[in-house]
Tab-separated table of N, CA and C in Angstrom:
chain	number	residue	atom	x	y	z
A	419	MET	N	29.086	-24.067	-33.439
A	419	MET	CA	28.876	-22.706	-33.930
A	419	MET	C	28.619	-21.770	-32.752
A	420	VAL	N	29.233	-20.634	-32.782
A	420	VAL	CA	29.085	-19.648	-31.726
A	420	VAL	C	27.756	-18.927	-31.891
A	421	GLU	N	27.042	-18.801	-30.794
A	421	GLU	CA	25.783	-18.055	-30.791
A	421	GLU	C	26.019	-16.707	-30.128
A	422	ARG	N	25.433	-15.688	-30.689
A	422	ARG	CA	25.551	-14.360	-30.089
A	422	ARG	C	24.567	-14.162	-28.949
A	423	VAL	N	23.468	-14.925	-28.939
A	423	VAL	CA	22.442	-14.776	-27.909
A	423	VAL	C	21.878	-16.151	-27.562
A	424	THR	N	21.652	-16.374	-26.267
A	424	THR	CA	21.003	-17.593	-25.784
A	424	THR	C	19.983	-17.203	-24.725
A	425	VAL	N	19.290	-18.206	-24.190
A	425	VAL	CA	18.186	-17.952	-23.273
A	425	VAL	C	18.259	-18.935	-22.101
A	426	THR	N	17.860	-18.489	-20.933
A	426	THR	CA	17.826	-19.361	-19.757
A	426	THR	C	16.505	-20.129	-19.729
A	427	PRO	N	16.442	-21.209	-18.954
A	427	PRO	CA	15.172	-21.928	-18.806
A	427	PRO	C	14.047	-21.038	-18.265
A	428	ALA	N	14.355	-20.145	-17.328
A	428	ALA	CA	13.322	-19.256	-16.773
A	428	ALA	C	12.750	-18.344	-17.861
A	429	ALA	N	13.618	-17.805	-18.703
A	429	ALA	CA	13.144	-16.934	-19.774
A	429	ALA	C	12.384	-17.738	-20.824
A	430	THR	N	12.834	-18.956	-21.098
A	430	THR	CA	12.115	-19.802	-22.053
A	430	THR	C	10.694	-20.050	-21.576
A	431	ALA	N	10.522	-20.350	-20.303
A	431	ALA	CA	9.176	-20.591	-19.764
A	431	ALA	C	8.299	-19.347	-19.911
A	432	LEU	N	8.844	-18.174	-19.630
A	432	LEU	CA	8.078	-16.937	-19.766
A	432	LEU	C	7.754	-16.668	-21.237
A	433	ILE	N	8.698	-16.899	-22.120
A	433	ILE	CA	8.455	-16.702	-23.548
A	433	ILE	C	7.325	-17.612	-24.014
A	434	GLU	N	7.360	-18.882	-23.604
A	434	GLU	CA	6.308	-19.827	-24.005
A	434	GLU	C	4.937	-19.367	-23.524
A	435	LYS	N	4.884	-18.837	-22.309
A	435	LYS	CA	3.617	-18.315	-21.785
A	435	LYS	C	3.140	-17.125	-22.618
A	436	LEU	N	4.052	-16.227	-22.946
A	436	LEU	CA	3.688	-15.040	-23.716
A	436	LEU	C	3.296	-15.394	-25.150
A	437	VAL	N	3.965	-16.366	-25.737
A	437	VAL	CA	3.603	-16.803	-27.091
A	437	VAL	C	2.187	-17.384	-27.085
A	438	ALA	N	1.858	-18.154	-26.039
A	438	ALA	CA	0.506	-18.722	-25.948
A	438	ALA	C	-0.552	-17.618	-25.858
A	439	GLN	N	-0.215	-16.506	-25.218
A	439	GLN	CA	-1.164	-15.398	-25.062
A	439	GLN	C	-1.201	-14.461	-26.265
A	440	HIS	N	-0.030	-14.223	-26.887
A	440	HIS	CA	0.090	-13.151	-27.881
A	440	HIS	C	0.500	-13.608	-29.277
A	441	GLY	N	0.854	-14.863	-29.439
A	441	GLY	CA	1.352	-15.330	-30.733
A	441	GLY	C	2.851	-15.090	-30.859
A	442	PRO	N	3.375	-15.160	-32.089
A	442	PRO	CA	4.821	-15.009	-32.300
A	442	PRO	C	5.354	-13.685	-31.750
A	443	LEU	N	6.565	-13.749	-31.210
A	443	LEU	CA	7.172	-12.587	-30.559
A	443	LEU	C	8.486	-12.207	-31.224
A	444	LEU	N	8.960	-11.043	-30.853
A	444	LEU	CA	10.245	-10.516	-31.290
A	444	LEU	C	10.878	-9.807	-30.100
A	445	PHE	N	12.193	-9.905	-29.976
A	445	PHE	CA	12.925	-9.179	-28.931
A	445	PHE	C	13.803	-8.132	-29.580
A	446	HIS	N	13.897	-6.993	-28.896
A	446	HIS	CA	14.810	-5.932	-29.318
A	446	HIS	C	15.576	-5.480	-28.090
A	447	GLN	N	16.888	-5.575	-28.168
A	447	GLN	CA	17.730	-5.148	-27.059
A	447	GLN	C	17.836	-3.641	-27.102
A	448	SER	N	17.173	-3.020	-26.164
A	448	SER	CA	17.084	-1.571	-26.124
A	448	SER	C	18.418	-0.954	-25.725
A	449	GLY	N	18.575	0.259	-26.111
A	449	GLY	CA	19.695	1.050	-25.649
A	449	GLY	C	19.209	2.443	-25.318
A	450	GLY	N	17.896	2.558	-25.254
A	450	GLY	CA	17.271	3.865	-25.077
A	450	GLY	C	17.262	4.348	-23.646
A	451	CYS	N	16.822	5.566	-23.493
A	451	CYS	CA	16.815	6.222	-22.195
A	451	CYS	C	15.692	5.715	-21.291
A	452	CYS	N	14.572	5.338	-21.869
A	452	CYS	CA	13.395	5.020	-21.053
A	452	CYS	C	13.491	3.679	-20.338
A	453	ASP	N	14.046	2.700	-21.008
A	453	ASP	CA	14.106	1.365	-20.421
A	453	ASP	C	15.537	0.873	-20.268
A	454	GLY	N	16.486	1.774	-20.263
A	454	GLY	CA	17.865	1.381	-20.077
A	454	GLY	C	18.302	0.411	-21.148
A	455	SER	N	18.897	-0.674	-20.722
A	455	SER	CA	19.351	-1.673	-21.685
A	455	SER	C	18.538	-2.957	-21.548
A	456	ALA	N	17.272	-2.836	-21.226
A	456	ALA	CA	16.407	-3.995	-21.057
A	456	ALA	C	16.061	-4.611	-22.402
A	457	PRO	N	15.984	-5.947	-22.470
A	457	PRO	CA	15.477	-6.560	-23.696
A	457	PRO	C	13.964	-6.379	-23.740
A	458	MET	N	13.482	-5.832	-24.814
A	458	MET	CA	12.052	-5.544	-24.949
A	458	MET	C	11.401	-6.642	-25.778
A	459	CYS	N	10.236	-7.106	-25.328
A	459	CYS	CA	9.506	-8.188	-25.973
A	459	CYS	C	8.217	-7.629	-26.582
A	460	TYR	N	8.028	-7.870	-27.881
A	460	TYR	CA	6.869	-7.344	-28.599
A	460	TYR	C	6.197	-8.461	-29.395
A	461	PRO	N	4.899	-8.311	-29.679
A	461	PRO	CA	4.299	-9.211	-30.661
A	461	PRO	C	5.015	-8.982	-32.002
A	462	ARG	N	5.349	-10.068	-32.681
A	462	ARG	CA	6.040	-9.925	-33.958
A	462	ARG	C	5.167	-9.117	-34.908
A	463	GLY	N	5.772	-8.172	-35.560
A	463	GLY	CA	5.049	-7.310	-36.481
A	463	GLY	C	4.627	-5.990	-35.863
A	464	GLU	N	4.738	-5.848	-34.540
A	464	GLU	CA	4.352	-4.591	-33.887
A	464	GLU	C	5.543	-3.708	-33.525
A	465	PHE	N	6.732	-4.154	-33.861
A	465	PHE	CA	7.927	-3.337	-33.663
A	465	PHE	C	8.631	-3.273	-35.009
A	466	ARG	N	8.898	-2.085	-35.452
A	466	ARG	CA	9.529	-1.908	-36.761
A	466	ARG	C	11.045	-2.033	-36.632
A	467	ILE	N	11.596	-3.022	-37.331
A	467	ILE	CA	13.045	-3.212	-37.369
A	467	ILE	C	13.634	-2.193	-38.329
A	468	GLY	N	14.639	-1.464	-37.843
A	468	GLY	CA	15.291	-0.453	-38.673
A	468	GLY	C	16.487	-1.017	-39.416
A	469	GLU	N	16.955	-0.277	-40.389
A	469	GLU	CA	18.084	-0.709	-41.214
A	469	GLU	C	19.361	-0.902	-40.404
A	470	ARG	N	19.500	-0.191	-39.298
A	470	ARG	CA	20.718	-0.296	-38.478
A	470	ARG	C	20.618	-1.384	-37.419
A	471	ASP	N	19.410	-1.910	-37.167
A	471	ASP	CA	19.253	-2.959	-36.154
A	471	ASP	C	19.968	-4.232	-36.603
A	472	VAL	N	20.614	-4.890	-35.648
A	472	VAL	CA	21.427	-6.069	-35.917
A	472	VAL	C	20.699	-7.309	-35.421
A	473	TYR	N	20.573	-8.303	-36.282
A	473	TYR	CA	19.958	-9.580	-35.922
A	473	TYR	C	21.005	-10.437	-35.202
A	474	LEU	N	20.700	-10.841	-33.961
A	474	LEU	CA	21.640	-11.637	-33.162
A	474	LEU	C	21.387	-13.127	-33.243
A	475	GLY	N	20.160	-13.528	-33.499
A	475	GLY	CA	19.791	-14.938	-33.510
A	475	GLY	C	18.397	-15.100	-32.948
A	476	ASP	N	18.037	-16.332	-32.677
A	476	ASP	CA	16.712	-16.638	-32.124
A	476	ASP	C	16.848	-17.223	-30.726
A	477	ILE	N	15.864	-16.928	-29.879
A	477	ILE	CA	15.751	-17.579	-28.571
A	477	ILE	C	14.329	-18.104	-28.465
A	478	ALA	N	14.194	-19.352	-28.112
A	478	ALA	CA	12.869	-19.976	-27.962
A	478	ALA	C	11.971	-19.672	-29.162
A	479	GLY	N	12.565	-19.688	-30.364
A	479	GLY	CA	11.798	-19.447	-31.578
A	479	GLY	C	11.508	-18.000	-31.897
A	480	CYS	N	12.093	-17.067	-31.153
A	480	CYS	CA	11.833	-15.639	-31.344
A	480	CYS	C	13.103	-14.934	-31.802
A	481	PRO	N	13.031	-14.130	-32.869
A	481	PRO	CA	14.206	-13.387	-33.304
A	481	PRO	C	14.590	-12.312	-32.285
A	482	VAL	N	15.896	-12.090	-32.169
A	482	VAL	CA	16.434	-11.083	-31.258
A	482	VAL	C	17.281	-10.105	-32.063
A	483	TYR	N	16.952	-8.832	-31.918
A	483	TYR	CA	17.688	-7.747	-32.552
A	483	TYR	C	18.286	-6.850	-31.471
A	484	ILE	N	19.288	-6.092	-31.884
A	484	ILE	CA	19.883	-5.076	-31.014
A	484	ILE	C	20.108	-3.836	-31.874
A	485	SER	N	19.962	-2.668	-31.278
A	485	SER	CA	20.195	-1.447	-32.052
A	485	SER	C	21.656	-1.403	-32.501
A	486	GLY	N	21.890	-0.791	-33.655
A	486	GLY	CA	23.245	-0.706	-34.194
A	486	GLY	C	24.249	-0.099	-33.227
A	487	PRO	N	23.938	1.065	-32.640
A	487	PRO	CA	24.892	1.648	-31.688
A	487	PRO	C	25.130	0.755	-30.467
A	488	GLN	N	24.092	0.083	-29.992
A	488	GLN	CA	24.246	-0.814	-28.842
A	488	GLN	C	25.129	-2.001	-29.230
A	489	PHE	N	24.961	-2.507	-30.454
A	489	PHE	CA	25.787	-3.619	-30.922
A	489	PHE	C	27.265	-3.238	-30.912
A	490	GLU	N	27.571	-2.004	-31.277
A	490	GLU	CA	28.971	-1.573	-31.292
A	490	GLU	C	29.597	-1.717	-29.902
A	491	TYR	N	28.815	-1.447	-28.859
A	491	TYR	CA	29.321	-1.601	-27.493
A	491	TYR	C	29.397	-3.066	-27.073
A	492	TRP	N	28.433	-3.867	-27.499
A	492	TRP	CA	28.279	-5.228	-26.978
A	492	TRP	C	28.731	-6.320	-27.934
A	493	GLN	N	29.305	-5.978	-29.079
A	493	GLN	CA	29.634	-6.990	-30.072
A	493	GLN	C	30.640	-8.030	-29.588
A	494	HIS	N	31.386	-7.731	-28.575
A	494	HIS	CA	32.371	-8.673	-28.040
A	494	HIS	C	31.783	-9.566	-26.938
A	495	THR	N	30.469	-9.461	-26.715
A	495	THR	CA	29.849	-10.223	-25.634
A	495	THR	C	28.756	-11.166	-26.127
A	496	HIS	N	28.676	-12.279	-25.438
A	496	HIS	CA	27.593	-13.239	-25.631
A	496	HIS	C	26.460	-12.782	-24.709
A	497	LEU	N	25.258	-12.571	-25.275
A	497	LEU	CA	24.122	-12.101	-24.489
A	497	LEU	C	23.266	-13.286	-24.058
A	498	ILE	N	22.845	-13.283	-22.819
A	498	ILE	CA	22.006	-14.329	-22.247
A	498	ILE	C	20.743	-13.666	-21.733
A	499	ILE	N	19.604	-14.002	-22.353
A	499	ILE	CA	18.333	-13.419	-21.938
A	499	ILE	C	17.768	-14.278	-20.812
A	500	ASP	N	17.496	-13.647	-19.686
A	500	ASP	CA	16.995	-14.316	-18.482
A	500	ASP	C	15.672	-13.666	-18.086
A	501	ALA	N	14.964	-14.302	-17.174
A	501	ALA	CA	13.746	-13.722	-16.592
A	501	ALA	C	13.901	-13.775	-15.076
A	502	VAL	N	13.624	-12.659	-14.434
A	502	VAL	CA	13.785	-12.543	-12.983
A	502	VAL	C	12.546	-11.857	-12.404
A	503	PRO	N	12.291	-12.040	-11.112
A	503	PRO	CA	11.153	-11.344	-10.498
A	503	PRO	C	11.313	-9.831	-10.603
A	504	GLY	N	10.211	-9.170	-10.806
A	504	GLY	CA	10.228	-7.709	-10.886
A	504	GLY	C	9.277	-7.238	-11.958
A	505	ARG	N	9.128	-5.941	-12.046
A	505	ARG	CA	8.222	-5.361	-13.036
A	505	ARG	C	8.988	-5.097	-14.308
A	506	GLY	N	8.458	-5.602	-15.421
A	506	GLY	CA	9.064	-5.375	-16.726
A	506	GLY	C	8.863	-3.953	-17.191
A	507	ALA	N	9.550	-3.639	-18.279
A	507	ALA	CA	9.430	-2.317	-18.877
A	507	ALA	C	8.006	-2.090	-19.354
A	508	GLY	N	7.557	-0.858	-19.307
A	508	GLY	CA	6.180	-0.534	-19.625
A	508	GLY	C	5.714	-0.967	-20.995
A	509	PHE	N	6.601	-1.008	-21.991
A	509	PHE	CA	6.195	-1.362	-23.338
A	509	PHE	C	6.445	-2.824	-23.661
A	510	SER	N	7.085	-3.554	-22.766
A	510	SER	CA	7.433	-4.943	-23.018
A	510	SER	C	6.312	-5.858	-22.521
A	511	LEU	N	6.015	-6.928	-23.270
A	511	LEU	CA	4.851	-7.769	-22.982
A	511	LEU	C	4.849	-8.422	-21.608
A	512	GLU	N	6.007	-8.636	-21.022
A	512	GLU	CA	6.030	-9.330	-19.732
A	512	GLU	C	5.681	-8.427	-18.559
A	513	ALA	N	5.501	-7.143	-18.788
A	513	ALA	CA	5.268	-6.176	-17.712
A	513	ALA	C	4.222	-6.622	-16.689
A	514	PRO	N	3.062	-7.162	-17.069
A	514	PRO	CA	2.065	-7.540	-16.057
A	514	PRO	C	2.284	-8.918	-15.418
A	515	GLU	N	3.340	-9.615	-15.789
A	515	GLU	CA	3.535	-11.002	-15.352
A	515	GLU	C	4.250	-11.155	-14.008
A	516	GLY	N	4.752	-10.067	-13.448
A	516	GLY	CA	5.507	-10.177	-12.199
A	516	GLY	C	6.944	-10.632	-12.421
A	517	LEU	N	7.337	-10.733	-13.676
A	517	LEU	CA	8.706	-11.080	-14.068
A	517	LEU	C	9.165	-10.051	-15.091
A	518	ARG	N	10.468	-9.964	-15.250
A	518	ARG	CA	10.991	-9.081	-16.281
A	518	ARG	C	12.156	-9.762	-16.966
A	519	PHE	N	12.312	-9.466	-18.236
A	519	PHE	CA	13.466	-9.980	-18.962
A	519	PHE	C	14.684	-9.152	-18.581
A	520	LEU	N	15.814	-9.820	-18.530
A	520	LEU	CA	17.075	-9.201	-18.135
A	520	LEU	C	18.163	-9.756	-19.042
A	521	THR	N	19.049	-8.901	-19.494
A	521	THR	CA	20.173	-9.366	-20.301
A	521	THR	C	21.398	-9.503	-19.427
A	522	ARG	N	21.943	-10.703	-19.440
A	522	ARG	CA	23.235	-10.968	-18.801
A	522	ARG	C	24.242	-11.105	-19.934
A	523	SER	N	25.500	-10.985	-19.638
A	523	SER	CA	26.479	-11.122	-20.713
A	523	SER	C	27.791	-11.672	-20.181
A	524	ARG	N	28.553	-12.198	-21.107
A	524	ARG	CA	29.927	-12.607	-20.827
A	524	ARG	C	30.748	-12.296	-22.067
A	525	VAL	N	32.006	-12.022	-21.871
A	525	VAL	CA	32.884	-11.721	-23.000
A	525	VAL	C	33.162	-13.016	-23.764
A	526	PHE	N	33.118	-12.938	-25.089
A	526	PHE	CA	33.470	-14.094	-25.901
A	526	PHE	C	34.915	-14.497	-25.636
A	527	THR	N	35.172	-15.789	-25.696
A	527	THR	CA	36.556	-16.259	-25.616
A	527	THR	C	37.265	-15.861	-26.908
A	528	ASP	N	38.594	-15.938	-26.901
A	528	ASP	CA	39.341	-15.625	-28.113
A	528	ASP	C	38.919	-16.532	-29.261
A	529	ALA	N	38.717	-17.823	-28.984
A	529	ALA	CA	38.312	-18.772	-30.024
A	529	ALA	C	36.929	-18.420	-30.572
A	530	GLU	N	36.000	-18.052	-29.692
A	530	GLU	CA	34.665	-17.657	-30.145
A	530	GLU	C	34.730	-16.401	-30.996
A	531	PHE	N	35.499	-15.431	-30.544
A	531	PHE	CA	35.598	-14.178	-31.288
A	531	PHE	C	36.229	-14.414	-32.656
A	532	ASP	N	37.246	-15.300	-32.725
A	532	ASP	CA	37.864	-15.638	-34.009
A	532	ASP	C	36.839	-16.271	-34.944
A	533	GLU	N	35.992	-17.168	-34.418
A	533	GLU	CA	34.960	-17.790	-35.254
A	533	GLU	C	33.967	-16.751	-35.762
A	534	LEU	N	33.534	-15.859	-34.889
A	534	LEU	CA	32.606	-14.807	-35.305
A	534	LEU	C	33.247	-13.907	-36.367
A	535	ASP	N	34.525	-13.630	-36.204
A	535	ASP	CA	35.241	-12.806	-37.166
A	535	ASP	C	35.273	-13.490	-38.534
A	536	ARG	N	35.474	-14.803	-38.537
A	536	ARG	CA	35.477	-15.555	-39.798
A	536	ARG	C	34.102	-15.539	-40.462
A	537	LEU	N	33.034	-15.539	-39.660
A	537	LEU	CA	31.676	-15.526	-40.203
A	537	LEU	C	31.295	-14.176	-40.795
A	538	GLY	N	31.977	-13.130	-40.387
A	538	GLY	CA	31.663	-11.791	-40.873
A	538	GLY	C	30.583	-11.143	-40.025
A	539	PRO	N	30.252	-9.914	-40.355
A	539	PRO	CA	29.282	-9.193	-39.535
A	539	PRO	C	27.892	-9.828	-39.610
A	540	PRO	N	27.130	-9.722	-38.525
A	540	PRO	CA	25.767	-10.270	-38.539
A	540	PRO	C	24.872	-9.429	-39.446
A	541	PRO	N	23.781	-10.032	-39.917
A	541	PRO	CA	22.870	-9.285	-40.794
A	541	PRO	C	22.180	-8.145	-40.063
A	542	ARG	N	21.801	-7.138	-40.841
A	542	ARG	CA	21.120	-5.964	-40.298
A	542	ARG	C	19.809	-5.741	-41.021
A	543	GLY	N	18.903	-5.078	-40.319
A	543	GLY	CA	17.669	-4.616	-40.927
A	543	GLY	C	16.593	-5.672	-41.070
A	544	PRO	N	15.457	-5.267	-41.602
A	544	PRO	CA	14.294	-6.152	-41.705
A	544	PRO	C	14.546	-7.388	-42.567
A	545	GLU	N	15.429	-7.253	-43.576
A	545	GLU	CA	15.702	-8.398	-44.441
A	545	GLU	C	16.379	-9.533	-43.676
A	546	ALA	N	17.072	-9.209	-42.603
A	546	ALA	CA	17.745	-10.238	-41.813
A	546	ALA	C	16.715	-11.208	-41.217
A	547	MET	N	15.573	-10.701	-40.803
A	547	MET	CA	14.536	-11.569	-40.235
A	547	MET	C	13.975	-12.490	-41.311
A	548	ILE	N	13.791	-11.976	-42.501
A	548	ILE	CA	13.286	-12.794	-43.599
A	548	ILE	C	14.298	-13.888	-43.926
A	549	ALA	N	15.584	-13.522	-43.971
A	549	ALA	CA	16.629	-14.500	-44.250
A	549	ALA	C	16.702	-15.573	-43.173
A	550	ALA	N	16.328	-15.202	-41.941
A	550	ALA	CA	16.362	-16.150	-40.832
A	550	ALA	C	15.088	-16.971	-40.741
A	551	GLY	N	14.169	-16.774	-41.682
A	551	GLY	CA	12.936	-17.562	-41.697
A	551	GLY	C	11.764	-16.895	-41.024
A	552	GLY	N	11.891	-15.605	-40.700
A	552	GLY	CA	10.792	-14.886	-40.051
A	552	GLY	C	9.856	-14.256	-41.071
A	553	PRO	N	8.865	-13.513	-40.575
A	553	PRO	CA	7.891	-12.883	-41.470
A	553	PRO	C	8.487	-11.770	-42.305
């Protein structure tokens, strides 16, 4: 099965550390002006998922969403959430850790894109998290 989002070992280690400190987390792939296109990490329940937000999947047990307009640009790409040295975005939980989350991407192969097309569009909005087993 094709995954729209995956995670590197470095990001998994950082996520595990943050979960131990803050409890369950949620990621939202920003498209805003303040943090560019950084993946933002929040305590689950402290970021309101909108009706246009697209559920991409889970990484290290955490749901990942992307804004609807951002999804339109990136729907043909597989997103890889990584962690690298540097200061995280001001609102993202990793900011004081000396690491920041970073989204890498690659274009889906034709076979992957065909499979995604057969599956239909990904779920949107808060109900998508409930359907995926979240709160």
